[in-house]
PDB file of N, CA and C in Angstrom:
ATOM      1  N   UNK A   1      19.055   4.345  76.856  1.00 74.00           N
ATOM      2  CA  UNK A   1      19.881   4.090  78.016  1.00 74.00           C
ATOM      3  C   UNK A   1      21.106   3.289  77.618  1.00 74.00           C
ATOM      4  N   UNK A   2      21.979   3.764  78.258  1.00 80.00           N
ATOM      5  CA  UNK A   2      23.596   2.905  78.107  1.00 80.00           C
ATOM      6  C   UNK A   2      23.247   1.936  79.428  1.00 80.00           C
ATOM      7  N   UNK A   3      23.867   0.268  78.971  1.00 82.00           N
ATOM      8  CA  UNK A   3      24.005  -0.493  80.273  1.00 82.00           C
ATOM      9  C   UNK A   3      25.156  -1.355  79.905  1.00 82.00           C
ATOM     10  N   UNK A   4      26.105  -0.843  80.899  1.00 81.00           N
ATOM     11  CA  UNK A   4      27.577  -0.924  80.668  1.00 81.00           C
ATOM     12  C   UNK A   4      28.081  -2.519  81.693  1.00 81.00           C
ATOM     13  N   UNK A   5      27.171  -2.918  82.318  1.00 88.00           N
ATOM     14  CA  UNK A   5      27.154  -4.096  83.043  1.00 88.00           C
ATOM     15  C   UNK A   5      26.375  -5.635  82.761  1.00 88.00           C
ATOM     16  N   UNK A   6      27.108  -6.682  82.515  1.00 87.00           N
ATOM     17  CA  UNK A   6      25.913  -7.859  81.608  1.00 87.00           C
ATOM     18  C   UNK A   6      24.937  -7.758  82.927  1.00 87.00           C
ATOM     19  N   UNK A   7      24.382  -8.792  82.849  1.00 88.00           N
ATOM     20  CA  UNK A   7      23.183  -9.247  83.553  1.00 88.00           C
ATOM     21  C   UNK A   7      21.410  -8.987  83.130  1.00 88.00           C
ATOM     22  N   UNK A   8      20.740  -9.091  83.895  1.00 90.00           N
ATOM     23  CA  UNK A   8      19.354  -9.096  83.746  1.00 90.00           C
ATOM     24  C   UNK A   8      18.837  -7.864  83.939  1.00 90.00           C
ATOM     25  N   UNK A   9      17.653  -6.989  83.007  1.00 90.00           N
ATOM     26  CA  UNK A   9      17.234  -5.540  83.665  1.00 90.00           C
ATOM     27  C   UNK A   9      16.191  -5.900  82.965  1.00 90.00           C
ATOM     28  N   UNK A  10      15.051  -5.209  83.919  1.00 91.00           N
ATOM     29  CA  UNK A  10      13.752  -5.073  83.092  1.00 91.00           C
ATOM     30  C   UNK A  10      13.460  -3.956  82.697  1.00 91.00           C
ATOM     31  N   UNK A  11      12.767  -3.570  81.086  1.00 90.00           N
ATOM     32  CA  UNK A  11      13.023  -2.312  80.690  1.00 90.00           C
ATOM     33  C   UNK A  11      11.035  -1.915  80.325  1.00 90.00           C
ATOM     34  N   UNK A  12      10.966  -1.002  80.357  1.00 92.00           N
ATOM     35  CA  UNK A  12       9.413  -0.675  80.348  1.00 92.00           C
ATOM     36  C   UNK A  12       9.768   0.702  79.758  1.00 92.00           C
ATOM     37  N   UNK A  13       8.310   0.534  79.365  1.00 92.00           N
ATOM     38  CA  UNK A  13       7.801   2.190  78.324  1.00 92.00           C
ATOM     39  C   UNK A  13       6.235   2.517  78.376  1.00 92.00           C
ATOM     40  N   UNK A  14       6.208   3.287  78.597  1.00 92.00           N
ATOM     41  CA  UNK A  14       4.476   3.852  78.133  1.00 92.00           C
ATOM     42  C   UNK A  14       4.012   4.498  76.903  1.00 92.00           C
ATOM     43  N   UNK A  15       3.091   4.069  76.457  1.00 91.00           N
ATOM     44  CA  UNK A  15       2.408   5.217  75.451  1.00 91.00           C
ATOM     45  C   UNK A  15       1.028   5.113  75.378  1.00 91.00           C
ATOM     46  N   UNK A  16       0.732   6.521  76.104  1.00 93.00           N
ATOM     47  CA  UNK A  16      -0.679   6.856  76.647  1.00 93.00           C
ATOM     48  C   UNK A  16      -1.035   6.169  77.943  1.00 93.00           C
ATOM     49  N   UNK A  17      -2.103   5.251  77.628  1.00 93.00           N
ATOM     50  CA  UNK A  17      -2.107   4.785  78.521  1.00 93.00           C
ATOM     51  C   UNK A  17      -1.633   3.049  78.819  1.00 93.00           C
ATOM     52  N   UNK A  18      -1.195   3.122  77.505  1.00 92.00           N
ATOM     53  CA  UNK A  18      -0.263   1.322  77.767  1.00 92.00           C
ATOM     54  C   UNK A  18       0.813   1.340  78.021  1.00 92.00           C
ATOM     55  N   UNK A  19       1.232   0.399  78.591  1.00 92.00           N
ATOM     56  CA  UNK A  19       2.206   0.253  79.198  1.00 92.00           C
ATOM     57  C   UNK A  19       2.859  -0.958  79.236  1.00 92.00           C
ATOM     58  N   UNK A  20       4.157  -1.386  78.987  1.00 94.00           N
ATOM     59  CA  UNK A  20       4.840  -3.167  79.018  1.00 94.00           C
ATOM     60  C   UNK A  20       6.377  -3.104  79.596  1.00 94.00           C
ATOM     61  N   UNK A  21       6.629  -4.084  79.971  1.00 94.00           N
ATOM     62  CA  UNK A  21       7.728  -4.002  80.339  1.00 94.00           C
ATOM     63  C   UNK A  21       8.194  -5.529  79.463  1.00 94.00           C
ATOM     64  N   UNK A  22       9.523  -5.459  79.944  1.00 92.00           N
ATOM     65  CA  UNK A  22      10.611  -6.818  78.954  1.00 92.00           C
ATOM     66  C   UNK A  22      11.516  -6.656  79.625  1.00 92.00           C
ATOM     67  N   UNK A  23      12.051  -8.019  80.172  1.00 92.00           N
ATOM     68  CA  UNK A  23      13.237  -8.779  80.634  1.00 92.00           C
ATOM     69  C   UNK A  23      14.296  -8.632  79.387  1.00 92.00           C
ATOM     70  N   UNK A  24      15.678  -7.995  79.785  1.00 88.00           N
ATOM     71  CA  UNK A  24      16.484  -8.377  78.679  1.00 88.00           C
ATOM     72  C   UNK A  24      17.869  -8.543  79.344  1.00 88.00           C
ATOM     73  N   UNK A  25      18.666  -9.373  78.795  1.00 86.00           N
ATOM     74  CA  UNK A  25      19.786  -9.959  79.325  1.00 86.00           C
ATOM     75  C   UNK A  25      21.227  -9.560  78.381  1.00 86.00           C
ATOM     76  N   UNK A  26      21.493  -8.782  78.915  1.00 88.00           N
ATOM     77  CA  UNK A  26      22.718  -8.249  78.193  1.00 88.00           C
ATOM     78  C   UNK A  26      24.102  -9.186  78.798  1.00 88.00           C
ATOM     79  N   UNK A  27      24.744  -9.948  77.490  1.00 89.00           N
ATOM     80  CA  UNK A  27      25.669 -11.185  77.742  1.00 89.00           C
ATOM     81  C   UNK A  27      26.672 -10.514  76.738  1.00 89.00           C
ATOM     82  N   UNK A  28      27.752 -11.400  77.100  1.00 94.00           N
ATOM     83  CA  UNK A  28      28.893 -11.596  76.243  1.00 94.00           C
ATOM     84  C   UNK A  28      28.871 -12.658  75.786  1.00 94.00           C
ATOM     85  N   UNK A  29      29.050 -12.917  74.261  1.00 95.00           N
ATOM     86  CA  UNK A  29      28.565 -13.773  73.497  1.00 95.00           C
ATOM     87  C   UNK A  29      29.911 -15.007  73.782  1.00 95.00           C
ATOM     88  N   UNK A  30      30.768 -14.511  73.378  1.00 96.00           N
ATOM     89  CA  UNK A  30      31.807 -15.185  73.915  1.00 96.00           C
ATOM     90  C   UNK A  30      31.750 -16.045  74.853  1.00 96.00           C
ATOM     91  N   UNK A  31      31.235 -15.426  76.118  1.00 95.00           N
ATOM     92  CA  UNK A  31      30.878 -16.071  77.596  1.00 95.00           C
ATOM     93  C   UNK A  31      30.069 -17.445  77.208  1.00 95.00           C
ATOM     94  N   UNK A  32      29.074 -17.094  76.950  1.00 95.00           N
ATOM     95  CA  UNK A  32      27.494 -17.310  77.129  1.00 95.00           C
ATOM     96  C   UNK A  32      28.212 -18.863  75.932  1.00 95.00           C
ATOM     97  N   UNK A  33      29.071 -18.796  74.839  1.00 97.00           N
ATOM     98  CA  UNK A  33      29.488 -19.828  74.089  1.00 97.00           C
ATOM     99  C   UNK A  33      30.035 -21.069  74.901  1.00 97.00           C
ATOM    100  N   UNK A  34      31.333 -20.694  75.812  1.00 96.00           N
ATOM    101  CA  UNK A  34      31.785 -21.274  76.502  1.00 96.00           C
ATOM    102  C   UNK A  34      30.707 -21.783  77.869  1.00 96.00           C
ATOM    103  N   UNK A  35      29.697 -21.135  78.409  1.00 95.00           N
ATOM    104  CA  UNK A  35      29.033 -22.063  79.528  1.00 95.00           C
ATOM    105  C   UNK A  35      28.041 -22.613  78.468  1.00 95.00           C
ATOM    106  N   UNK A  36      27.686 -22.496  77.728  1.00 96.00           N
ATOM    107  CA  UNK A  36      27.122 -23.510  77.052  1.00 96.00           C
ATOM    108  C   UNK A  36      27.739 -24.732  76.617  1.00 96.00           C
ATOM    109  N   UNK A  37      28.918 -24.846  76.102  1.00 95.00           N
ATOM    110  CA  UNK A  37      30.142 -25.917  75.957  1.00 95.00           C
ATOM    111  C   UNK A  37      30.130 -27.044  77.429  1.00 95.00           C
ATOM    112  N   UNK A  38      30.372 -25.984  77.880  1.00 93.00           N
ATOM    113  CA  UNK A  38      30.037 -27.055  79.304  1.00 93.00           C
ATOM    114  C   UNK A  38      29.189 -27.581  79.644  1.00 93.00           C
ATOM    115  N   UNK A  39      28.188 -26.746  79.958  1.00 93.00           N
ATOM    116  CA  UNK A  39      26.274 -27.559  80.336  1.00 93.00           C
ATOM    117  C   UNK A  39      26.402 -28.574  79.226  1.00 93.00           C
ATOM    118  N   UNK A  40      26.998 -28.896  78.083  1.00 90.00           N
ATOM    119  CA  UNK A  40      26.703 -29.620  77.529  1.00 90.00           C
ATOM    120  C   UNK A  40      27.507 -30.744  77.747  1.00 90.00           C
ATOM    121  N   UNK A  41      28.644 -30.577  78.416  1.00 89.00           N
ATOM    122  CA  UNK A  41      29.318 -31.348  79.074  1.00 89.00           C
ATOM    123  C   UNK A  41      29.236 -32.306  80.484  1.00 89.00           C
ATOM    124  N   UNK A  42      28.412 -31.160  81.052  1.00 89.00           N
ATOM    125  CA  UNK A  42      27.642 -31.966  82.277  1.00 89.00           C
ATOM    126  C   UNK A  42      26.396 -33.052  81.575  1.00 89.00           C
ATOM    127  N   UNK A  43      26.066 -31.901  81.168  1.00 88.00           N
ATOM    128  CA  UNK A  43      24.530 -33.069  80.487  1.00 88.00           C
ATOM    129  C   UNK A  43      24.421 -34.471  80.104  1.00 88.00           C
ATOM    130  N   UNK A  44      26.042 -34.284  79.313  1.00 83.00           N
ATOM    131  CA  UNK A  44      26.310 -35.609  78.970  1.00 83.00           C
ATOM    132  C   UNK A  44      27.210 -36.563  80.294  1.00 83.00           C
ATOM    133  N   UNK A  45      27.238 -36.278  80.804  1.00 84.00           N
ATOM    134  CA  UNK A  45      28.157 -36.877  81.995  1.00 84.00           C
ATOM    135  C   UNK A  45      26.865 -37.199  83.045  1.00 84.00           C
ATOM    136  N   UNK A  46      25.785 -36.619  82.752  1.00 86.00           N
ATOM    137  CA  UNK A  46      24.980 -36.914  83.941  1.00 86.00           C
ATOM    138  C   UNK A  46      24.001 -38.018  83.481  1.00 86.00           C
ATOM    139  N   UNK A  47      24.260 -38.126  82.041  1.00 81.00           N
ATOM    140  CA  UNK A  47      23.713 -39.252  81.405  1.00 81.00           C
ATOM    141  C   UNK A  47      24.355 -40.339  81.359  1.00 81.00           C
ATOM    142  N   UNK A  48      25.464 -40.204  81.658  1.00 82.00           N
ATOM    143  CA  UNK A  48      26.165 -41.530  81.793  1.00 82.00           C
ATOM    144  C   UNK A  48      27.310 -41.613  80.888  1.00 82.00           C
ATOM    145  N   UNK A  49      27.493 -40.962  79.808  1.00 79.00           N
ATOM    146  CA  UNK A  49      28.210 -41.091  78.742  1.00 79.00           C
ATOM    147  C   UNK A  49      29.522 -40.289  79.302  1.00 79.00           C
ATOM    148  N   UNK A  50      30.558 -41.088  79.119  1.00 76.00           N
ATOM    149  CA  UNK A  50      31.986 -40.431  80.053  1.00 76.00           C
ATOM    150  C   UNK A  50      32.511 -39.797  78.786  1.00 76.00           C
ATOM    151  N   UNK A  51      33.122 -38.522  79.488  1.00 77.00           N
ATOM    152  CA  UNK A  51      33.757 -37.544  78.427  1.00 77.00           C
ATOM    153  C   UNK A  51      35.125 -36.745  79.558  1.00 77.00           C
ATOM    154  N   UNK A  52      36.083 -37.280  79.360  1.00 78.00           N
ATOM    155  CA  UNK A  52      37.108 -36.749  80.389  1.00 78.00           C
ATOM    156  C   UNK A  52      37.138 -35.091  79.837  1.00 78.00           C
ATOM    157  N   UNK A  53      37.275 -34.397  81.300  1.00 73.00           N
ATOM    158  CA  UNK A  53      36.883 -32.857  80.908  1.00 73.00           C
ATOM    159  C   UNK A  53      38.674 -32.152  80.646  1.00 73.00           C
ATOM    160  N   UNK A  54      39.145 -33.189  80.713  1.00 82.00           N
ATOM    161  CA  UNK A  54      40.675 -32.255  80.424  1.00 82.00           C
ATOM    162  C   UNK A  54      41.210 -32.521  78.981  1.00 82.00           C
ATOM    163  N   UNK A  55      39.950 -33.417  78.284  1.00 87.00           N
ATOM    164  CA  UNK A  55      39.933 -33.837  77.025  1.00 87.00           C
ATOM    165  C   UNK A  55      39.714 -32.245  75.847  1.00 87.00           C
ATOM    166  N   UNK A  56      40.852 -32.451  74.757  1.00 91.00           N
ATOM    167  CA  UNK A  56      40.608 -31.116  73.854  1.00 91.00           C
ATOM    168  C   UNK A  56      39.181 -31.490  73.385  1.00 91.00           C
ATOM    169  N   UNK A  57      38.495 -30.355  72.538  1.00 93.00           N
ATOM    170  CA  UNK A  57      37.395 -30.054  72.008  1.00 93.00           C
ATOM    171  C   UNK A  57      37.213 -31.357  71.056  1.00 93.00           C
ATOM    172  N   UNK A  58      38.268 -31.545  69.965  1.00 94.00           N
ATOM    173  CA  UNK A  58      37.912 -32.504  69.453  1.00 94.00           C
ATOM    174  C   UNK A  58      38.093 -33.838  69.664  1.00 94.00           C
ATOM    175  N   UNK A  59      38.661 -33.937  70.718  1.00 93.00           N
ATOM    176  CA  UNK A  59      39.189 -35.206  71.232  1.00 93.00           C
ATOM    177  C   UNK A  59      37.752 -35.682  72.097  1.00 93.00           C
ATOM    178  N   UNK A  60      37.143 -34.927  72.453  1.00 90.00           N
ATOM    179  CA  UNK A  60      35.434 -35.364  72.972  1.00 90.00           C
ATOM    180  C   UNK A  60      34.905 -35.373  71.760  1.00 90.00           C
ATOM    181  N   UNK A  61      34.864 -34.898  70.399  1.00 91.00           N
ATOM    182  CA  UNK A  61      33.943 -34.886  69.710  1.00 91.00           C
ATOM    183  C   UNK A  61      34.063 -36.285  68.951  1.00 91.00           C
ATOM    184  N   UNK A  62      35.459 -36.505  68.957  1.00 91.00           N
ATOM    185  CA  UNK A  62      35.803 -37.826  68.442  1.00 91.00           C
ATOM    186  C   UNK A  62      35.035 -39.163  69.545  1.00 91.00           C
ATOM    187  N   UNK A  63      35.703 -38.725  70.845  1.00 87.00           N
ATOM    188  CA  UNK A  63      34.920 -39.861  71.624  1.00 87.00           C
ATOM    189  C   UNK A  63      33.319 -40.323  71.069  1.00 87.00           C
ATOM    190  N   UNK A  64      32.440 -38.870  71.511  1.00 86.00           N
ATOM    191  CA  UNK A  64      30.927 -39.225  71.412  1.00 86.00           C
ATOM    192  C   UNK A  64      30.614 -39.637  70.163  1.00 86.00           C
ATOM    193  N   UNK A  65      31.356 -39.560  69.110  1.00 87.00           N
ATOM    194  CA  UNK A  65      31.059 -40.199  67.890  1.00 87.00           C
ATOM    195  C   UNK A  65      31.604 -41.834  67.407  1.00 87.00           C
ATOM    196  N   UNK A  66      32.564 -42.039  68.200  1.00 86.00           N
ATOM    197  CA  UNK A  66      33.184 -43.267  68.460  1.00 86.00           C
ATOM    198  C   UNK A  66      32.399 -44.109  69.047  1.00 86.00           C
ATOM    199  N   UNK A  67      31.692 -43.360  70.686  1.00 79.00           N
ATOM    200  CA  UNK A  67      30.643 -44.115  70.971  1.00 79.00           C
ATOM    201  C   UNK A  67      29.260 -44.662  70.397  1.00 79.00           C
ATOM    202  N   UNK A  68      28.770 -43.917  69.159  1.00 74.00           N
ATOM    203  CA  UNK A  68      27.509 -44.681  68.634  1.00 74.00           C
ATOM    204  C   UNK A  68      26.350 -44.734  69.048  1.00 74.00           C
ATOM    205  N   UNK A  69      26.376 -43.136  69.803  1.00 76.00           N
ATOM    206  CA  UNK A  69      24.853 -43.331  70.381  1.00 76.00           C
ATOM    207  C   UNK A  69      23.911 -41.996  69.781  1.00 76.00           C
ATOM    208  N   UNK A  70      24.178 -42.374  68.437  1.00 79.00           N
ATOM    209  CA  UNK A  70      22.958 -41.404  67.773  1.00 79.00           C
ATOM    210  C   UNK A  70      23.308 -39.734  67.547  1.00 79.00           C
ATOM    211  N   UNK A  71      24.534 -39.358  67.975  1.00 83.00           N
ATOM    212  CA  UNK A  71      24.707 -38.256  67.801  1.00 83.00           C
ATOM    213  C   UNK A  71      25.256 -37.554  66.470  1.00 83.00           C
ATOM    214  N   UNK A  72      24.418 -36.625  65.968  1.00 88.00           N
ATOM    215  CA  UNK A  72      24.779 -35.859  65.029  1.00 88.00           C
ATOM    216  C   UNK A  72      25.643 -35.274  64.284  1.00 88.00           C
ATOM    217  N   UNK A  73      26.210 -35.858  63.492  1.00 92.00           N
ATOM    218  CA  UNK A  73      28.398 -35.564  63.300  1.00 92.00           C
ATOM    219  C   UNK A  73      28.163 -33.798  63.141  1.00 92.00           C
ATOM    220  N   UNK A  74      27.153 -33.591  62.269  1.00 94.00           N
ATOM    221  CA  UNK A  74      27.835 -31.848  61.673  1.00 94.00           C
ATOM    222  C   UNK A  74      26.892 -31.162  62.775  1.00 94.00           C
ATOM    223  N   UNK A  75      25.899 -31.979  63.534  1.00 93.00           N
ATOM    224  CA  UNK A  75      26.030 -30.433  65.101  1.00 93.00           C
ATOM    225  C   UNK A  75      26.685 -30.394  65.901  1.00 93.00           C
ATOM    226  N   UNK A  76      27.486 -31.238  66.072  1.00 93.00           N
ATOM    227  CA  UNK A  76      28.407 -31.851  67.027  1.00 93.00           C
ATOM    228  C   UNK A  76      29.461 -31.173  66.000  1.00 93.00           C
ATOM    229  N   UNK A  77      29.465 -30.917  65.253  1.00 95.00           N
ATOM    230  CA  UNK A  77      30.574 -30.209  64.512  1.00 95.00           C
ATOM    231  C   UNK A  77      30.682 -28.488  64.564  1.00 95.00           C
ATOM    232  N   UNK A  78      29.468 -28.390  64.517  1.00 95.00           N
ATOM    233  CA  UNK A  78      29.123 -26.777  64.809  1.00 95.00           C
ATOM    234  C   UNK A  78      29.131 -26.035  66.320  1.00 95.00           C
ATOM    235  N   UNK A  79      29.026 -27.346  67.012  1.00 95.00           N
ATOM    236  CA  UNK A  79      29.200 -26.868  68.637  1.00 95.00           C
ATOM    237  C   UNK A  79      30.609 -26.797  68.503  1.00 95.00           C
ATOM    238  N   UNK A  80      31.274 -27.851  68.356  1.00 96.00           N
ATOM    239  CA  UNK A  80      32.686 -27.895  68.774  1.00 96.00           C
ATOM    240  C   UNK A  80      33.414 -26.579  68.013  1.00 96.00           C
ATOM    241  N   UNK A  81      33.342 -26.598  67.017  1.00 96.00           N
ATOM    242  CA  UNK A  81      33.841 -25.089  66.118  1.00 96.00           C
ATOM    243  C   UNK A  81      33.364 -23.678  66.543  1.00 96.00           C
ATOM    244  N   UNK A  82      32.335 -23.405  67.075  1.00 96.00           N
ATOM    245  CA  UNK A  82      31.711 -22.270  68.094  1.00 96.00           C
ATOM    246  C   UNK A  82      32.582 -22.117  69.194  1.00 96.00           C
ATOM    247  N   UNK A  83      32.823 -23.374  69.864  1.00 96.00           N
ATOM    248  CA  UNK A  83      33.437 -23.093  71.029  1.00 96.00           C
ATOM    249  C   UNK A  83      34.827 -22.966  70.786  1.00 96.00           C
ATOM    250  N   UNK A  84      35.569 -23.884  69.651  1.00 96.00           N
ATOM    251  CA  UNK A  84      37.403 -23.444  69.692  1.00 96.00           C
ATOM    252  C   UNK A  84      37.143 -22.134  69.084  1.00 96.00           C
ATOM    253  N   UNK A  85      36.574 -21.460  68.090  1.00 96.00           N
ATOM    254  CA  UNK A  85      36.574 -19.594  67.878  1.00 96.00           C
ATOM    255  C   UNK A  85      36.549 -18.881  69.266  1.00 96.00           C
ATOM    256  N   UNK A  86      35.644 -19.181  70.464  1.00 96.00           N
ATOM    257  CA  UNK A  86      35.036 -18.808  71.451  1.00 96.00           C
ATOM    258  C   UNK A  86      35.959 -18.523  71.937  1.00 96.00           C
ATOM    259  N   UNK A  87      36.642 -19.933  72.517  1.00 96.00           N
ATOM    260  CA  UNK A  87      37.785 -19.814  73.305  1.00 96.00           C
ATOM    261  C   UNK A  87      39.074 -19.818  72.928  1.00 96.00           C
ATOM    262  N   UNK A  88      39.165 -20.022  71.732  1.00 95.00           N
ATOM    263  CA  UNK A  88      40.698 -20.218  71.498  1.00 95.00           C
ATOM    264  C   UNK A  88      41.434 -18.990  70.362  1.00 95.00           C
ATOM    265  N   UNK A  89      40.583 -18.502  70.085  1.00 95.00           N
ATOM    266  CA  UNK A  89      40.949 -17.212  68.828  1.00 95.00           C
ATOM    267  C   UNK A  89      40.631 -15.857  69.695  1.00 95.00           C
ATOM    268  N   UNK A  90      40.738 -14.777  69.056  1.00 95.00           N
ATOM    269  CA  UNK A  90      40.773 -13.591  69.485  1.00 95.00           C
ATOM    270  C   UNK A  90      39.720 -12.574  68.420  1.00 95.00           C
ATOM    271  N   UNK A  91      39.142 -13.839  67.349  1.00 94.00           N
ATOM    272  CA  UNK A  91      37.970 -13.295  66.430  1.00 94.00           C
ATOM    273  C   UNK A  91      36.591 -12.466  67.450  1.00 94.00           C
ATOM    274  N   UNK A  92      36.433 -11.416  66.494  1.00 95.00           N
ATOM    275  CA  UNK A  92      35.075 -11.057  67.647  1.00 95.00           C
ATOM    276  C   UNK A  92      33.907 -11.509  67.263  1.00 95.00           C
ATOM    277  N   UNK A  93      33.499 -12.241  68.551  1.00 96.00           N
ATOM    278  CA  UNK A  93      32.028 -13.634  68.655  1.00 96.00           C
ATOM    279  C   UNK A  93      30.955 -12.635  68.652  1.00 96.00           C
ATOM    280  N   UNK A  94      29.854 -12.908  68.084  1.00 94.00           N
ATOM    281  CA  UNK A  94      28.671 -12.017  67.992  1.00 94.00           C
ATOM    282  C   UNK A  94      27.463 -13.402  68.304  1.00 94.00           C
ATOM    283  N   UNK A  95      26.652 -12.414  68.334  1.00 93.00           N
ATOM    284  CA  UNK A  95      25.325 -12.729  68.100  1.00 93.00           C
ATOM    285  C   UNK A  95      25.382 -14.177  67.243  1.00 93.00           C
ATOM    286  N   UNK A  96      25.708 -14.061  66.153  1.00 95.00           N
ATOM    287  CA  UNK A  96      25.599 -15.153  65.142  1.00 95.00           C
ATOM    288  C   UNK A  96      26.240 -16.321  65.759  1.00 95.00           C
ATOM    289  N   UNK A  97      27.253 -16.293  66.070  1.00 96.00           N
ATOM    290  CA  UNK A  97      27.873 -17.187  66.836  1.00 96.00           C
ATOM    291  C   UNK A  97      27.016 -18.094  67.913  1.00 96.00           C
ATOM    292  N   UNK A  98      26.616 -17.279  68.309  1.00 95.00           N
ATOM    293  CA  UNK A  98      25.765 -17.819  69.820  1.00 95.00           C
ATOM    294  C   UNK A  98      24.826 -18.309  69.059  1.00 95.00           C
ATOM    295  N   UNK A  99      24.029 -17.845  68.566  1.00 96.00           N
ATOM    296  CA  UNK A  99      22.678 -18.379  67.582  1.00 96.00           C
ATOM    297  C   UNK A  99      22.550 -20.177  67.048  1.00 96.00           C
ATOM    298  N   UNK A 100      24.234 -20.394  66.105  1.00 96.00           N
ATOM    299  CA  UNK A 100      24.386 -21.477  66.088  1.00 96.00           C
ATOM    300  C   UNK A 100      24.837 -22.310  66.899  1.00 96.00           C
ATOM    301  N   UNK A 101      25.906 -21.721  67.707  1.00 96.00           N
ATOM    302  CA  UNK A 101      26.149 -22.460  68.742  1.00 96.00           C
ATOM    303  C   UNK A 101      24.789 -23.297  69.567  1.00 96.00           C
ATOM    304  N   UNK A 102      23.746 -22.154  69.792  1.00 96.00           N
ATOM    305  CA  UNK A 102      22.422 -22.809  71.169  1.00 96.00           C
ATOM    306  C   UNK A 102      21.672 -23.527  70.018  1.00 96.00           C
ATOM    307  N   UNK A 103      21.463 -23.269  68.839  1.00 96.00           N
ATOM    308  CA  UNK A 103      20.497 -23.330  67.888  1.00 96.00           C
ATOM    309  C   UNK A 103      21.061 -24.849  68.027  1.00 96.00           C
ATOM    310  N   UNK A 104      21.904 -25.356  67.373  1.00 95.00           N
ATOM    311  CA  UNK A 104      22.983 -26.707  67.309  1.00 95.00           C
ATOM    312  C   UNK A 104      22.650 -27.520  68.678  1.00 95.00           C
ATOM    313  N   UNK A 105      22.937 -26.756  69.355  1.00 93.00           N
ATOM    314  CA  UNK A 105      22.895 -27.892  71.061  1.00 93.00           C
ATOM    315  C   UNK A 105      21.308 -28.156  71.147  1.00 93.00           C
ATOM    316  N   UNK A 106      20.387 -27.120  70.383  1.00 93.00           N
ATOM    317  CA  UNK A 106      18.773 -27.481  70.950  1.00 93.00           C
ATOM    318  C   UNK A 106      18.641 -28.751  69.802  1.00 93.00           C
ATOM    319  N   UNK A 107      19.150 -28.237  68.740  1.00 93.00           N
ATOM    320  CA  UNK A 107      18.665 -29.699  67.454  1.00 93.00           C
ATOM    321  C   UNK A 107      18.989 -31.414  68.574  1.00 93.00           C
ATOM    322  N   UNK A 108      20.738 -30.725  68.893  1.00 86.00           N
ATOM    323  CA  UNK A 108      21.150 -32.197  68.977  1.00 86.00           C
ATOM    324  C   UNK A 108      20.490 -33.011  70.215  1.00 86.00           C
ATOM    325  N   UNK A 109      19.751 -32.178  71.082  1.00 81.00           N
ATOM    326  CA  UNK A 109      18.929 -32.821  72.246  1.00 81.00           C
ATOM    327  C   UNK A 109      17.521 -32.932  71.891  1.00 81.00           C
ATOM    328  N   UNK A 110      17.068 -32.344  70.817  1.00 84.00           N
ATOM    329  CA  UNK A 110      15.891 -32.982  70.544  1.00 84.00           C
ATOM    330  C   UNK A 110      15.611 -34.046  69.404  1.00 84.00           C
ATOM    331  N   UNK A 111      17.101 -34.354  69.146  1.00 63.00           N
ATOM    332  CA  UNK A 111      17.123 -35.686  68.338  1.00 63.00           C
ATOM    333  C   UNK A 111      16.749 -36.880  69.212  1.00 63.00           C
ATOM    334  N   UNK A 112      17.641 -36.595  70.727  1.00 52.00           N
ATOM    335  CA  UNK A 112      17.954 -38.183  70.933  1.00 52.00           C
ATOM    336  C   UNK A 112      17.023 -37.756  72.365  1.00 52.00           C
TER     337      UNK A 112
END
């Protein structure tokens, strides 16, 4: 099947008499980079830690590292570099991209 629209579809198959189905979420990696950039932006804002949002990419990365509260220089390096390719180049974002990008944001929240 062609599915020419992102979002959520559940896809199923039989053989014989088994049968399964699977949730799969067809995204734009690109996308999916940039709302992650953010949730991570709220996250930290809802923790208390101020990060002005009209602040460039590295101009927050500089802050949260200025501040001293345990955060990770090179995932905090790999988020921020995911997201200026994401948003600021015209490179095409794949899979891999996203991988480190979420992979990076899960390390750096289960550090602290």
């Amino acid at each position: 099947h062609a599915i020419e629209t992102k979002g959520e579809y559940v896809i199923g198959g039989k053989l014989g008499k088994d049968s399964g189905e699977r949730l799969i979420k067809i995204a734009d990696y690109r996308e999916e980079i940039i709302r992650l950039f953010n949730s991570l932006l709220e996250r930290l804002q809802s923790q208390g830690i101020g990060v002005r949002l009209e602040a460039t990419p590295r101009e927050i990365q500089q802050r949260l590292l200025s501040a001293r509260i345990g955060i990770d220089e090179r995932l905090l390096d790999h988020i921020v570099g995911c997201f200026e390719e994401a948003d600021y180049s015209q490179h095409p974002i794949g899979r891999h991209h996203y991988e480190v990008m979420y992979l990076s944001q899960q390390a750096l929240f289960s550090e602290g």
